[in-house]
mmCIF file of C-alpha atoms and ligand atoms in Angstrom:
data_model
loop_
_atom_site.group_PDB
_atom_site.id
_atom_site.type_symbol
_atom_site.label_atom_id
_atom_site.label_comp_id
_atom_site.label_asym_id
_atom_site.label_seq_id
_atom_site.Cartn_x
_atom_site.Cartn_y
_atom_site.Cartn_z
ATOM 1 C CA MET A 1 98.294 88.854 82.139
ATOM 2 C CA ILE A 2 101.405 89.471 84.071
ATOM 3 C CA ARG A 3 104.118 86.777 84.202
ATOM 4 C CA PHE A 4 107.467 86.709 86.071
ATOM 5 C CA GLU A 5 110.114 84.590 84.759
ATOM 6 C CA ASP A 6 113.141 83.875 86.817
ATOM 7 C CA VAL A 7 112.913 87.423 88.430
ATOM 8 C CA ALA A 8 115.369 88.611 91.072
ATOM 9 C CA LYS A 9 116.144 91.738 92.520
ATOM 10 C CA GLN A 10 119.299 92.557 94.262
ATOM 11 C CA TYR A 11 119.889 95.938 96.093
ATOM 12 C CA GLN A 12 123.229 97.572 96.178
ATOM 13 C CA ASP A 13 124.113 95.998 99.693
ATOM 14 C CA ASP A 14 124.040 92.476 98.236
ATOM 15 C CA THR A 15 120.909 91.445 99.775
ATOM 16 C CA TYR A 16 118.564 89.579 97.435
ATOM 17 C CA ALA A 17 115.095 90.907 98.106
ATOM 18 C CA VAL A 18 113.453 88.612 95.530
ATOM 19 C CA LYS A 19 115.195 85.354 94.310
ATOM 20 C CA LEU A 20 114.066 83.659 91.389
ATOM 21 C CA LEU A 21 110.502 84.337 91.196
ATOM 22 C CA ASN A 22 108.215 82.617 88.751
ATOM 23 C CA LEU A 23 104.580 83.735 88.774
ATOM 24 C CA GLU A 24 101.483 84.015 86.478
ATOM 25 C CA ILE A 25 98.782 86.375 87.394
ATOM 26 C CA LYS A 26 95.694 85.951 85.438
ATOM 27 C CA LYS A 27 93.454 88.518 83.827
ATOM 28 C CA GLY A 28 90.863 89.671 86.233
ATOM 29 C CA GLU A 29 92.422 87.742 88.956
ATOM 30 C CA PHE A 30 92.404 89.197 92.628
ATOM 31 C CA PHE A 31 96.122 88.270 93.413
ATOM 32 C CA VAL A 32 97.255 88.715 97.070
ATOM 33 C CA LEU A 33 101.079 88.848 98.121
ATOM 34 C CA ILE A 34 101.389 88.094 101.802
ATOM 35 C CA GLY A 35 104.379 87.552 103.819
ATOM 36 C CA PRO A 36 106.150 88.994 106.834
ATOM 37 C CA SER A 37 108.032 92.259 106.636
ATOM 38 C CA GLY A 38 111.126 92.317 104.574
ATOM 39 C CA SER A 39 109.930 88.996 102.496
ATOM 40 C CA GLY A 40 109.897 91.004 99.183
ATOM 41 C CA LYS A 41 106.222 91.915 98.473
ATOM 42 C CA THR A 42 106.689 95.524 98.107
ATOM 43 C CA THR A 43 109.900 94.918 95.781
ATOM 44 C CA THR A 44 107.680 92.447 93.672
ATOM 45 C CA LEU A 45 104.835 94.940 93.293
ATOM 46 C CA LYS A 46 107.053 97.848 92.319
ATOM 47 C CA MET A 47 108.838 95.805 89.737
ATOM 48 C CA ILE A 48 105.608 95.451 87.763
ATOM 49 C CA ASN A 49 105.452 99.286 87.013
ATOM 50 C CA ARG A 50 109.131 99.561 87.000
ATOM 51 C CA LEU A 51 109.349 101.800 90.043
ATOM 52 C CA ILE A 52 112.097 99.222 91.006
ATOM 53 C CA PRO A 53 114.215 97.923 88.182
ATOM 54 C CA LEU A 54 114.924 94.035 87.852
ATOM 55 C CA THR A 55 118.409 92.642 88.392
ATOM 56 C CA ASP A 56 117.530 89.551 86.639
ATOM 57 C CA GLY A 57 114.735 87.791 84.688
ATOM 58 C CA THR A 58 111.790 89.307 82.785
ATOM 59 C CA ILE A 59 108.270 90.313 83.702
ATOM 60 C CA TYR A 60 105.817 90.411 80.720
ATOM 61 C CA ILE A 61 102.354 92.137 80.564
ATOM 62 C CA GLU A 62 100.162 90.624 77.844
ATOM 63 C CA ASP A 63 103.204 88.901 76.433
ATOM 64 C CA LYS A 64 105.107 92.206 76.035
ATOM 65 C CA ARG A 65 108.294 92.739 78.206
ATOM 66 C CA ILE A 66 107.856 95.611 80.700
ATOM 67 C CA SER A 67 111.253 97.067 79.661
ATOM 68 C CA ASP A 68 109.714 97.425 75.944
ATOM 69 C CA TYR A 69 106.979 99.848 77.309
ATOM 70 C CA GLU A 70 107.560 103.596 77.533
ATOM 71 C CA ILE A 71 107.552 104.446 81.315
ATOM 72 C CA ASN A 72 104.488 106.702 80.783
ATOM 73 C CA GLU A 73 102.658 104.020 78.740
ATOM 74 C CA LEU A 74 103.159 101.679 81.572
ATOM 75 C CA ARG A 75 102.494 103.738 84.633
ATOM 76 C CA TRP A 76 99.492 105.411 83.179
ATOM 77 C CA ASN A 77 97.898 102.017 82.483
ATOM 78 C CA ILE A 78 98.718 100.667 85.771
ATOM 79 C CA GLY A 79 96.818 102.077 88.662
ATOM 80 C CA TYR A 80 98.930 102.201 91.855
ATOM 81 C CA VAL A 81 97.394 102.705 95.524
ATOM 82 C CA LEU A 82 99.851 103.189 98.563
ATOM 83 C CA GLN A 83 99.346 102.707 102.297
ATOM 84 C CA GLN A 84 100.258 106.255 102.872
ATOM 85 C CA ILE A 85 97.631 108.409 101.473
ATOM 86 C CA ALA A 86 99.360 110.283 98.589
ATOM 87 C CA LEU A 87 96.875 112.849 97.600
ATOM 88 C CA PHE A 88 98.143 116.303 96.618
ATOM 89 C CA PRO A 89 97.040 118.541 99.529
ATOM 90 C CA HIS A 90 96.868 121.852 97.580
ATOM 91 C CA MET A 91 94.616 120.314 94.989
ATOM 92 C CA THR A 92 90.783 119.714 95.157
ATOM 93 C CA ILE A 93 89.572 116.024 95.239
ATOM 94 C CA GLU A 94 88.465 116.272 91.564
ATOM 95 C CA GLU A 95 91.918 117.573 90.575
ATOM 96 C CA ASN A 96 93.549 114.714 92.410
ATOM 97 C CA ILE A 97 91.385 112.229 90.580
ATOM 98 C CA ALA A 98 91.793 113.846 87.270
ATOM 99 C CA ILE A 99 95.635 113.730 87.176
ATOM 100 C CA VAL A 100 96.143 110.782 84.929
ATOM 101 C CA PRO A 101 93.131 111.395 82.594
ATOM 102 C CA GLU A 102 94.662 114.876 82.019
ATOM 103 C CA LEU A 103 98.119 113.606 81.237
ATOM 104 C CA LYS A 104 96.312 111.480 78.668
ATOM 105 C CA LYS A 105 94.625 114.517 77.397
ATOM 106 C CA TRP A 106 90.944 113.503 77.916
ATOM 107 C CA ASP A 107 88.529 116.447 77.105
ATOM 108 C CA ARG A 108 86.884 118.392 79.931
ATOM 109 C CA ASP A 109 83.601 116.737 80.046
ATOM 110 C CA LYS A 110 84.778 113.370 79.905
ATOM 111 C CA VAL A 111 87.149 113.926 83.034
ATOM 112 C CA LYS A 112 84.198 115.686 84.859
ATOM 113 C CA ASN A 113 81.840 112.717 84.065
ATOM 114 C CA ARG A 114 84.462 110.280 85.168
ATOM 115 C CA VAL A 115 85.081 112.200 88.300
ATOM 116 C CA THR A 116 81.274 111.974 89.182
ATOM 117 C CA GLU A 117 80.921 108.347 88.358
ATOM 118 C CA LEU A 118 83.943 107.462 90.369
ATOM 119 C CA LEU A 119 82.913 109.457 93.392
ATOM 120 C CA GLU A 120 79.287 107.723 93.133
ATOM 121 C CA MET A 121 81.027 104.262 92.904
ATOM 122 C CA VAL A 122 82.508 104.799 96.479
ATOM 123 C CA GLY A 123 79.423 106.594 98.003
ATOM 124 C CA LEU A 124 80.790 109.944 98.184
ATOM 125 C CA ASP A 125 78.349 112.592 96.768
ATOM 126 C CA PRO A 126 80.120 114.405 93.789
ATOM 127 C CA GLU A 127 78.580 117.577 94.456
ATOM 128 C CA ILE A 128 79.829 117.753 98.030
ATOM 129 C CA TYR A 129 83.265 116.191 97.552
ATOM 130 C CA ARG A 130 84.350 117.370 94.158
ATOM 131 C CA LYS A 131 85.635 120.696 95.323
ATOM 132 C CA ARG A 132 86.960 119.671 98.883
ATOM 133 C CA LYS A 133 90.662 119.471 99.798
ATOM 134 C CA PRO A 134 92.210 116.290 100.948
ATOM 135 C CA LYS A 135 92.470 117.658 104.609
ATOM 136 C CA GLU A 136 88.438 118.130 104.865
ATOM 137 C CA LEU A 137 88.059 114.382 104.423
ATOM 138 C CA SER A 138 88.375 111.519 106.856
ATOM 139 C CA GLY A 139 91.165 109.123 106.518
ATOM 140 C CA GLY A 140 88.774 106.570 105.316
ATOM 141 C CA GLU A 141 87.378 108.918 102.706
ATOM 142 C CA GLN A 142 90.917 109.884 101.570
ATOM 143 C CA GLN A 143 91.866 106.315 101.245
ATOM 144 C CA ARG A 144 88.756 105.792 99.164
ATOM 145 C CA ILE A 145 89.814 108.714 96.769
ATOM 146 C CA GLY A 146 93.230 106.986 96.519
ATOM 147 C CA VAL A 147 91.595 103.939 95.409
ATOM 148 C CA VAL A 148 89.377 105.589 92.595
ATOM 149 C CA ARG A 149 92.164 107.771 91.520
ATOM 150 C CA ALA A 150 94.060 104.621 90.583
ATOM 151 C CA LEU A 151 90.915 103.547 88.589
ATOM 152 C CA ALA A 152 90.358 106.924 86.944
ATOM 153 C CA ALA A 153 91.908 106.365 83.576
ATOM 154 C CA ASP A 154 90.555 102.831 83.491
ATOM 155 C CA PRO A 155 93.800 100.768 83.791
ATOM 156 C CA GLU A 156 93.859 96.985 83.223
ATOM 157 C CA ILE A 157 95.955 96.365 86.300
ATOM 158 C CA ILE A 158 95.786 97.883 89.717
ATOM 159 C CA LEU A 159 98.747 97.379 92.154
ATOM 160 C CA MET A 160 97.708 98.180 95.929
ATOM 161 C CA ASP A 161 100.272 98.248 98.827
ATOM 162 C CA GLU A 162 98.768 97.705 102.066
ATOM 163 C CA PRO A 163 96.097 100.228 101.068
ATOM 164 C CA PHE A 164 93.893 99.651 104.160
ATOM 165 C CA SER A 165 96.469 98.952 106.998
ATOM 166 C CA ALA A 166 96.503 102.474 108.195
ATOM 167 C CA LEU A 167 92.770 102.550 108.924
ATOM 168 C CA ASP A 168 90.520 101.695 111.781
ATOM 169 C CA PRO A 169 89.180 98.178 111.766
ATOM 170 C CA ILE A 170 85.476 99.108 110.858
ATOM 171 C CA THR A 171 86.625 101.437 107.996
ATOM 172 C CA ARG A 172 89.031 98.811 106.889
ATOM 173 C CA GLU A 173 86.122 96.189 106.678
ATOM 174 C CA LYS A 174 84.007 98.712 104.765
ATOM 175 C CA LEU A 175 86.873 99.537 102.232
ATOM 176 C CA GLN A 176 87.566 95.787 102.020
ATOM 177 C CA ASP A 177 83.922 95.001 100.898
ATOM 178 C CA ASP A 178 83.934 98.094 98.468
ATOM 179 C CA ILE A 179 86.977 96.897 96.737
ATOM 180 C CA LEU A 180 85.535 93.349 96.416
ATOM 181 C CA ALA A 181 82.289 94.693 94.900
ATOM 182 C CA LEU A 182 84.333 97.055 92.758
ATOM 183 C CA GLN A 183 86.520 94.176 91.560
ATOM 184 C CA ARG A 184 83.491 92.105 90.534
ATOM 185 C CA THR A 185 81.936 94.982 88.514
ATOM 186 C CA ILE A 186 85.082 96.222 86.841
ATOM 187 C CA ASN A 187 86.844 92.879 86.453
ATOM 188 C CA LYS A 188 90.221 94.315 86.737
ATOM 189 C CA THR A 189 93.718 92.539 87.608
ATOM 190 C CA ILE A 190 94.292 93.362 91.120
ATOM 191 C CA VAL A 191 97.886 92.641 92.743
ATOM 192 C CA PHE A 192 97.408 93.338 96.674
ATOM 193 C CA VAL A 193 100.258 93.421 99.262
ATOM 194 C CA THR A 194 99.110 92.740 102.878
ATOM 195 C CA HIS A 195 100.650 91.165 105.763
ATOM 196 C CA ASP A 196 97.114 90.396 107.336
ATOM 197 C CA MET A 197 96.266 86.771 106.536
ATOM 198 C CA LYS A 198 92.507 87.484 107.348
ATOM 199 C CA GLU A 199 92.495 90.309 104.713
ATOM 200 C CA ALA A 200 94.211 87.958 102.203
ATOM 201 C CA LEU A 201 91.685 85.191 102.794
ATOM 202 C CA LYS A 202 88.912 87.663 102.276
ATOM 203 C CA LEU A 203 90.112 89.349 99.107
ATOM 204 C CA GLY A 204 92.203 87.104 97.375
ATOM 205 C CA ASP A 205 91.195 84.640 94.331
ATOM 206 C CA ARG A 206 94.768 83.503 94.989
ATOM 207 C CA ILE A 207 97.258 83.829 97.634
ATOM 208 C CA CYS A 208 100.889 84.023 97.141
ATOM 209 C CA VAL A 209 102.902 83.433 100.526
ATOM 210 C CA MET A 210 106.346 85.050 100.295
ATOM 211 C CA LYS A 211 109.191 84.350 102.567
ATOM 212 C CA ASN A 212 113.007 85.533 102.260
ATOM 213 C CA GLY A 213 112.241 86.787 98.810
ATOM 214 C CA ARG A 214 110.773 83.478 97.556
ATOM 215 C CA VAL A 215 107.276 81.961 96.973
ATOM 216 C CA GLU A 216 106.666 79.560 100.030
ATOM 217 C CA GLN A 217 103.045 78.745 98.973
ATOM 218 C CA ILE A 218 100.497 79.674 96.300
ATOM 219 C CA GLY A 219 96.895 78.771 96.057
ATOM 220 C CA THR A 220 93.320 79.781 96.550
ATOM 221 C CA PRO A 221 92.171 80.508 100.029
ATOM 222 C CA GLU A 222 90.535 77.061 100.179
ATOM 223 C CA GLN A 223 93.588 75.411 99.064
ATOM 224 C CA LEU A 224 95.775 77.348 101.720
ATOM 225 C CA LEU A 225 93.454 76.492 104.524
ATOM 226 C CA ASN A 226 93.213 72.773 103.681
ATOM 227 C CA GLN A 227 97.139 72.615 103.652
ATOM 228 C CA PRO A 228 99.025 71.542 106.808
HETATM 229 P P1 ADP B 1 108.132 93.742 102.273
HETATM 230 O O1 ADP B 1 107.308 94.447 101.391
HETATM 231 O O2 ADP B 1 107.763 92.301 101.988
HETATM 232 O O3 ADP B 1 108.278 94.265 103.507
HETATM 233 P P2 ADP B 1 110.510 94.615 100.610
HETATM 234 O O4 ADP B 1 110.228 94.247 99.278
HETATM 235 O O5 ADP B 1 110.109 95.992 101.270
HETATM 236 O O6 ADP B 1 109.711 93.579 101.521
HETATM 237 O O7 ADP B 1 112.100 94.343 101.144
HETATM 238 C C1 ADP B 1 112.674 93.210 100.693
HETATM 239 C C2 ADP B 1 114.178 93.218 101.342
HETATM 240 O O8 ADP B 1 114.793 94.135 100.440
HETATM 241 C C3 ADP B 1 114.281 93.582 102.661
HETATM 242 O O9 ADP B 1 115.228 92.822 103.231
HETATM 243 C C4 ADP B 1 114.510 95.008 102.682
HETATM 244 O O10 ADP B 1 115.273 95.526 103.653
HETATM 245 C C5 ADP B 1 115.211 95.185 101.298
HETATM 246 N N1 ADP B 1 115.114 96.386 100.588
HETATM 247 C C6 ADP B 1 114.012 97.003 100.241
HETATM 248 N N2 ADP B 1 114.151 98.099 99.616
HETATM 249 C C7 ADP B 1 115.563 98.395 99.389
HETATM 250 C C8 ADP B 1 116.299 99.299 99.101
HETATM 251 N N3 ADP B 1 115.843 100.445 98.424
HETATM 252 N N4 ADP B 1 117.871 99.124 99.459
HETATM 253 C C9 ADP B 1 118.214 98.151 99.827
HETATM 254 N N5 ADP B 1 117.529 96.961 100.587
HETATM 255 C C10 ADP B 1 116.105 97.264 100.279
HETATM 256 P P1 ADP B 2 106.739 99.530 102.298
HETATM 257 O O1 ADP B 2 105.643 100.149 103.310
HETATM 258 O O2 ADP B 2 106.477 99.844 100.877
HETATM 259 O O3 ADP B 2 107.064 98.042 102.507
HETATM 260 P P2 ADP B 2 109.271 99.902 103.739
HETATM 261 O O4 ADP B 2 108.919 100.575 104.958
HETATM 262 O O5 ADP B 2 109.725 98.442 103.467
HETATM 263 O O6 ADP B 2 108.199 100.247 102.675
HETATM 264 O O7 ADP B 2 110.400 100.797 103.080
HETATM 265 C C1 ADP B 2 110.297 102.138 102.973
HETATM 266 C C2 ADP B 2 111.428 102.717 101.722
HETATM 267 O O8 ADP B 2 112.614 102.357 102.136
HETATM 268 C C3 ADP B 2 111.007 101.972 100.470
HETATM 269 O O9 ADP B 2 111.253 102.812 99.294
HETATM 270 C C4 ADP B 2 112.277 101.019 100.307
HETATM 271 O O10 ADP B 2 112.454 100.639 99.052
HETATM 272 C C5 ADP B 2 113.295 101.555 101.058
HETATM 273 N N1 ADP B 2 113.871 100.461 102.040
HETATM 274 C C6 ADP B 2 113.442 99.294 102.541
HETATM 275 N N2 ADP B 2 114.408 98.725 103.227
HETATM 276 C C7 ADP B 2 115.656 99.317 102.881
HETATM 277 C C8 ADP B 2 117.035 99.085 103.140
HETATM 278 N N3 ADP B 2 117.307 97.931 103.961
HETATM 279 N N4 ADP B 2 117.936 99.819 102.727
HETATM 280 C C9 ADP B 2 117.492 101.044 102.071
HETATM 281 N N5 ADP B 2 116.354 101.209 101.675
HETATM 282 C C10 ADP B 2 115.161 100.364 102.193
#
């Protein structure tokens, strides 16, 4: 599904944030990138949707080079969830969720039904929440909207950069459970960045441990736990 071949990223100041990365992420896999701050996780994630250009190597999605995609084609088909809740404050929840479907020119009814379905999926009553503004929601509710917004136009791939780390422990656990249940129902490929090993072990089908821009270890939670 997503394949990194000898991928490297060097920023202007000569530091290699990512060095010769070779990875294969399978379709439908929950793939976790973990490692200390500065190990290259976010750089790796953002290269997948070309928010950051590669210095070297190639990333393929379904055998097509990402550089051959139109930026919009790529971005609209890859959901992206950030740690910092990035809902537009002046827009209602419905308008926030509908951004990509509207860019894709879905018709009104289809968008409306999709918003209803997504709010129900994360346990928020559509009749109450649809017309609210982000500031009328709790942090955990806003983050839930951030997650379903990324799913709105039914992308095959969802990238998540520490989406739950700003939340209190109870809300975080609840959202982890939600995302696991969601992943099992929709069977999407998820690439999830965290620095929390407990979270990685709970969520990941496979975990990739990064250090200094390289892969230090990779495997299923069982394999990682049974390695010295
Ligand atoms: P992580 O997500 O694991 O914290 P990052 O991918 O954000 O790591 O960063 C990897 C390395 O690249 C770090 O040393 C960081 O300082 C550096 N880096 C990240 N973004 C930039 C940038 N825009 N310019 C220069 N260096 C950067
Ligand atoms: P994240 O939470 O995504 O890991 P960071 O706190 O690492 O974000 O970085 C925030 C922003 O600053 C990012 O856009 C990153 O590219 C940029 N950045 C990180 N490290 C550096 C650096 N050493 N020099 C310049 N920009 C950086």
